[in-house]
mmCIF file with all atom_site columns, C-alpha atoms in Angstrom:
data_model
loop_
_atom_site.group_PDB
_atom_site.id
_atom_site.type_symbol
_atom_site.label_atom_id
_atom_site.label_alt_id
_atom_site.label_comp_id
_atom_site.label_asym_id
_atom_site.label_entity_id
_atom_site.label_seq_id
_atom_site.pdbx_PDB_ins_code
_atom_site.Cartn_x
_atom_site.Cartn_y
_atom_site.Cartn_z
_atom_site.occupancy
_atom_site.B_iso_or_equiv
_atom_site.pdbx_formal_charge
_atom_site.auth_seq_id
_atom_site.auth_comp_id
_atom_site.auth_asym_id
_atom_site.auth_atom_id
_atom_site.pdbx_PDB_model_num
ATOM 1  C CA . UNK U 1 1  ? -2.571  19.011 30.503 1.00 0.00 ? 1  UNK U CA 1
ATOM 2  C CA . UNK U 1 2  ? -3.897  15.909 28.853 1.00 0.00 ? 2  UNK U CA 1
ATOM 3  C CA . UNK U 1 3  ? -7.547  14.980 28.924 1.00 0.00 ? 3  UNK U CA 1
ATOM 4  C CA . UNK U 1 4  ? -8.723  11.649 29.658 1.00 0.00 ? 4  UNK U CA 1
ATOM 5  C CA . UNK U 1 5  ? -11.485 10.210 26.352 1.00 0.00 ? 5  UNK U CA 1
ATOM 6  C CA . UNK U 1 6  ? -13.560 7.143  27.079 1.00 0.00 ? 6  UNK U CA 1
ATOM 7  C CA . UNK U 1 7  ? -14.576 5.551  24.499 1.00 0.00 ? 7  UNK U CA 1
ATOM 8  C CA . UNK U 1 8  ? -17.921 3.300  24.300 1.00 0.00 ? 8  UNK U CA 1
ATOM 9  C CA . UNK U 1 9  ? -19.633 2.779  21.454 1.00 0.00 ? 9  UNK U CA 1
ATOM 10 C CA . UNK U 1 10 ? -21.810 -0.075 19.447 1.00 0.00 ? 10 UNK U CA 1
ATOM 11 C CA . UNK U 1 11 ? -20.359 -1.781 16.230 1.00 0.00 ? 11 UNK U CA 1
ATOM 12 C CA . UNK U 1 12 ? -22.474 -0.753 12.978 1.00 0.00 ? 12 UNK U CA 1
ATOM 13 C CA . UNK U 1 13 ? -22.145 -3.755 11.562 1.00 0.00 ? 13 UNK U CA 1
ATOM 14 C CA . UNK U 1 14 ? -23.145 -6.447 15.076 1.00 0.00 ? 14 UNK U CA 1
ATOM 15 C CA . UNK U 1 15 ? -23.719 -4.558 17.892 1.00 0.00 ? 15 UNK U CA 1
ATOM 16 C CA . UNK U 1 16 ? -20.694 -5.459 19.609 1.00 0.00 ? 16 UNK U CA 1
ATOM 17 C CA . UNK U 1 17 ? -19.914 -3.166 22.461 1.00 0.00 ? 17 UNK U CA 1
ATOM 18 C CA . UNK U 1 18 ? -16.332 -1.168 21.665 1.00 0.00 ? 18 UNK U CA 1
ATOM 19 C CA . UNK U 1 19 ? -14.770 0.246  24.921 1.00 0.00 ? 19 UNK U CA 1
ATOM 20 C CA . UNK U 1 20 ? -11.452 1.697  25.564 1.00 0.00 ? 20 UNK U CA 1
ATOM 21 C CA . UNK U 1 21 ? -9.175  5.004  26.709 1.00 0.00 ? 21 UNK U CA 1
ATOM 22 C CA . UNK U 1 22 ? -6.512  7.549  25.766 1.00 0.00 ? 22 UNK U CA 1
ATOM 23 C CA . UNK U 1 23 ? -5.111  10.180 27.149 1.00 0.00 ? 23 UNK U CA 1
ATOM 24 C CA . UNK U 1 24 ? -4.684  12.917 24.678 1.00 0.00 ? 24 UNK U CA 1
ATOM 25 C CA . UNK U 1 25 ? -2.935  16.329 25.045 1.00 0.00 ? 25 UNK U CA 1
ATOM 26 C CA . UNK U 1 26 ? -0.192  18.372 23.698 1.00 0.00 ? 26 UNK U CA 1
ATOM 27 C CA . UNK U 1 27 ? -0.319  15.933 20.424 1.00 0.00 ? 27 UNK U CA 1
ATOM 28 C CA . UNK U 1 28 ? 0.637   12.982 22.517 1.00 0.00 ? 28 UNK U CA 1
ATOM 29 C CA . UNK U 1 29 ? -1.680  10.376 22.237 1.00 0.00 ? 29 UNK U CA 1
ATOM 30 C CA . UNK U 1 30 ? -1.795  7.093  24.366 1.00 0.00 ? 30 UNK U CA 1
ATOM 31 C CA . UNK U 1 31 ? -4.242  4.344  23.772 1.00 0.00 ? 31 UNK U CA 1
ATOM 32 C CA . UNK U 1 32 ? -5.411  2.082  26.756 1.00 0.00 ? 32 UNK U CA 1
ATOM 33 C CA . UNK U 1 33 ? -7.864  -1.283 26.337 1.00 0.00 ? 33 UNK U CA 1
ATOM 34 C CA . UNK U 1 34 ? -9.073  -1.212 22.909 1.00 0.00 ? 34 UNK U CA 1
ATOM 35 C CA . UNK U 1 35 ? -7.051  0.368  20.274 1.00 0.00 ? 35 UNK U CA 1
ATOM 36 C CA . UNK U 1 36 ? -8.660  3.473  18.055 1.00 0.00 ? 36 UNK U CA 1
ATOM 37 C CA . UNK U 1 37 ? -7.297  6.350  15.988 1.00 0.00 ? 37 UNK U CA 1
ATOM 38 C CA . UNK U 1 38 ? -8.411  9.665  17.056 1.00 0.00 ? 38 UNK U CA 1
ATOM 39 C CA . UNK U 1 39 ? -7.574  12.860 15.186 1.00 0.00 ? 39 UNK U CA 1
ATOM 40 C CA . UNK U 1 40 ? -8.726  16.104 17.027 1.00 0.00 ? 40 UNK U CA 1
ATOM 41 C CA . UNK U 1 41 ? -10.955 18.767 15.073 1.00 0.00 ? 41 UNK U CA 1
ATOM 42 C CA . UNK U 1 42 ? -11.217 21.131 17.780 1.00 0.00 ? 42 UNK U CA 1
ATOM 43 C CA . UNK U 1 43 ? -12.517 22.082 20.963 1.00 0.00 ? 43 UNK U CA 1
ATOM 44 C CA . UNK U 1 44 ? -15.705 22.798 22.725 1.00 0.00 ? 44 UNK U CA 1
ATOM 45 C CA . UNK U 1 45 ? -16.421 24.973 25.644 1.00 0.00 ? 45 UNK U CA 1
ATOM 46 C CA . UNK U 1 46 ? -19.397 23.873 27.801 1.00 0.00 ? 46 UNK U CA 1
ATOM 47 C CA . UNK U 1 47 ? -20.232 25.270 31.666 1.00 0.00 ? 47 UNK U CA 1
ATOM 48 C CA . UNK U 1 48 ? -17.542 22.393 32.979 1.00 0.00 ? 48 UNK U CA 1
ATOM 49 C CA . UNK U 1 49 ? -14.442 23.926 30.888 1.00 0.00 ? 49 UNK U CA 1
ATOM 50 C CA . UNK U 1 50 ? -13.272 23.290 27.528 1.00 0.00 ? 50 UNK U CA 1
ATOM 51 C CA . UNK U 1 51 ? -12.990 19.719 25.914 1.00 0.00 ? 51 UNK U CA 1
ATOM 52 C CA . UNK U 1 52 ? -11.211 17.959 22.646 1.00 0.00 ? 52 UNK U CA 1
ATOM 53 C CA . UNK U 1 53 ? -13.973 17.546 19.768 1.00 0.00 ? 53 UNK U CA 1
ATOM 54 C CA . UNK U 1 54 ? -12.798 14.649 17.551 1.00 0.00 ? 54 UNK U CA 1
ATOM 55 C CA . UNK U 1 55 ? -13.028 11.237 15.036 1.00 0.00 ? 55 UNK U CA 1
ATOM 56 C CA . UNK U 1 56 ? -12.276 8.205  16.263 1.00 0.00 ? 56 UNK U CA 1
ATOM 57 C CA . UNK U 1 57 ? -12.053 5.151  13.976 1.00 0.00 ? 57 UNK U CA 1
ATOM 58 C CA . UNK U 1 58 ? -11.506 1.637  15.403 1.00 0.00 ? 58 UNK U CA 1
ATOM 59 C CA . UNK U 1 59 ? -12.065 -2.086 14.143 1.00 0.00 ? 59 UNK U CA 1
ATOM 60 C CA . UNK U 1 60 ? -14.660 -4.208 15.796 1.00 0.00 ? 60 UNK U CA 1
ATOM 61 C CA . UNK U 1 61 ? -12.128 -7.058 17.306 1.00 0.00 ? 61 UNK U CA 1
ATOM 62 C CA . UNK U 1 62 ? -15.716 -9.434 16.758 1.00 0.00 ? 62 UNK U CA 1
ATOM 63 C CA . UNK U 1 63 ? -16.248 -8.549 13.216 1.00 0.00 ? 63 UNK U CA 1
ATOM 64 C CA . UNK U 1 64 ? -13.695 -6.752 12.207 1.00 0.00 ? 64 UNK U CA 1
ATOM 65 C CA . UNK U 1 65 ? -15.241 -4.164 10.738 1.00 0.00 ? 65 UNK U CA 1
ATOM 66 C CA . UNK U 1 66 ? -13.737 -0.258 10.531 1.00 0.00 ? 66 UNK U CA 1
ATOM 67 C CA . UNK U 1 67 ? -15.688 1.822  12.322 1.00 0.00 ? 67 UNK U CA 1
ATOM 68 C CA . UNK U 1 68 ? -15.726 6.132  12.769 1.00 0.00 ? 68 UNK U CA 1
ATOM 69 C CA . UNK U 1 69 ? -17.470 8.097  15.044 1.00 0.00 ? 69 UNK U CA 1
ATOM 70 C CA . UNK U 1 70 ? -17.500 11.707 16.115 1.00 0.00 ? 70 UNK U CA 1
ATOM 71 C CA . UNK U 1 71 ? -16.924 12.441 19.642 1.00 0.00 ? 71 UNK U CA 1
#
């Protein structure tokens, strides 16, 4: 079953506002909005069910500048 990751973060660099989705699951991947790499690491089991715990890098599209965070 693929799980839905929202992505909205700040740009290091200006402060630009990043926001897009994927749907990830089974190693399919599909980006929606803006475009990021995200590589899985594992998972994480909270009260709610179990979730994807991973990196995403993306590039600012204001400053262009590479960005990673962990999700």
């Amino acid at each position: 079953m693929a799980e839905s990751i929202k992505l909205k973060v700040s740009c290091h660099a200006c402060g630009y506002v990043i926001e897009g989705t994927a749907r990830y699951g089974q190693g399919h991947y599909v980006p929606d909005g803006v475009p990021f790499d995200f590589v899985a690491v594992g998972k994480i089991k909270t009260a709610k069910g179990r979730r994807v715990k991973g990196e995403v890098v993306c590039v600012c599209p204001k400053c262009t500048v590479k960005n990673k965070y962990v999700i």
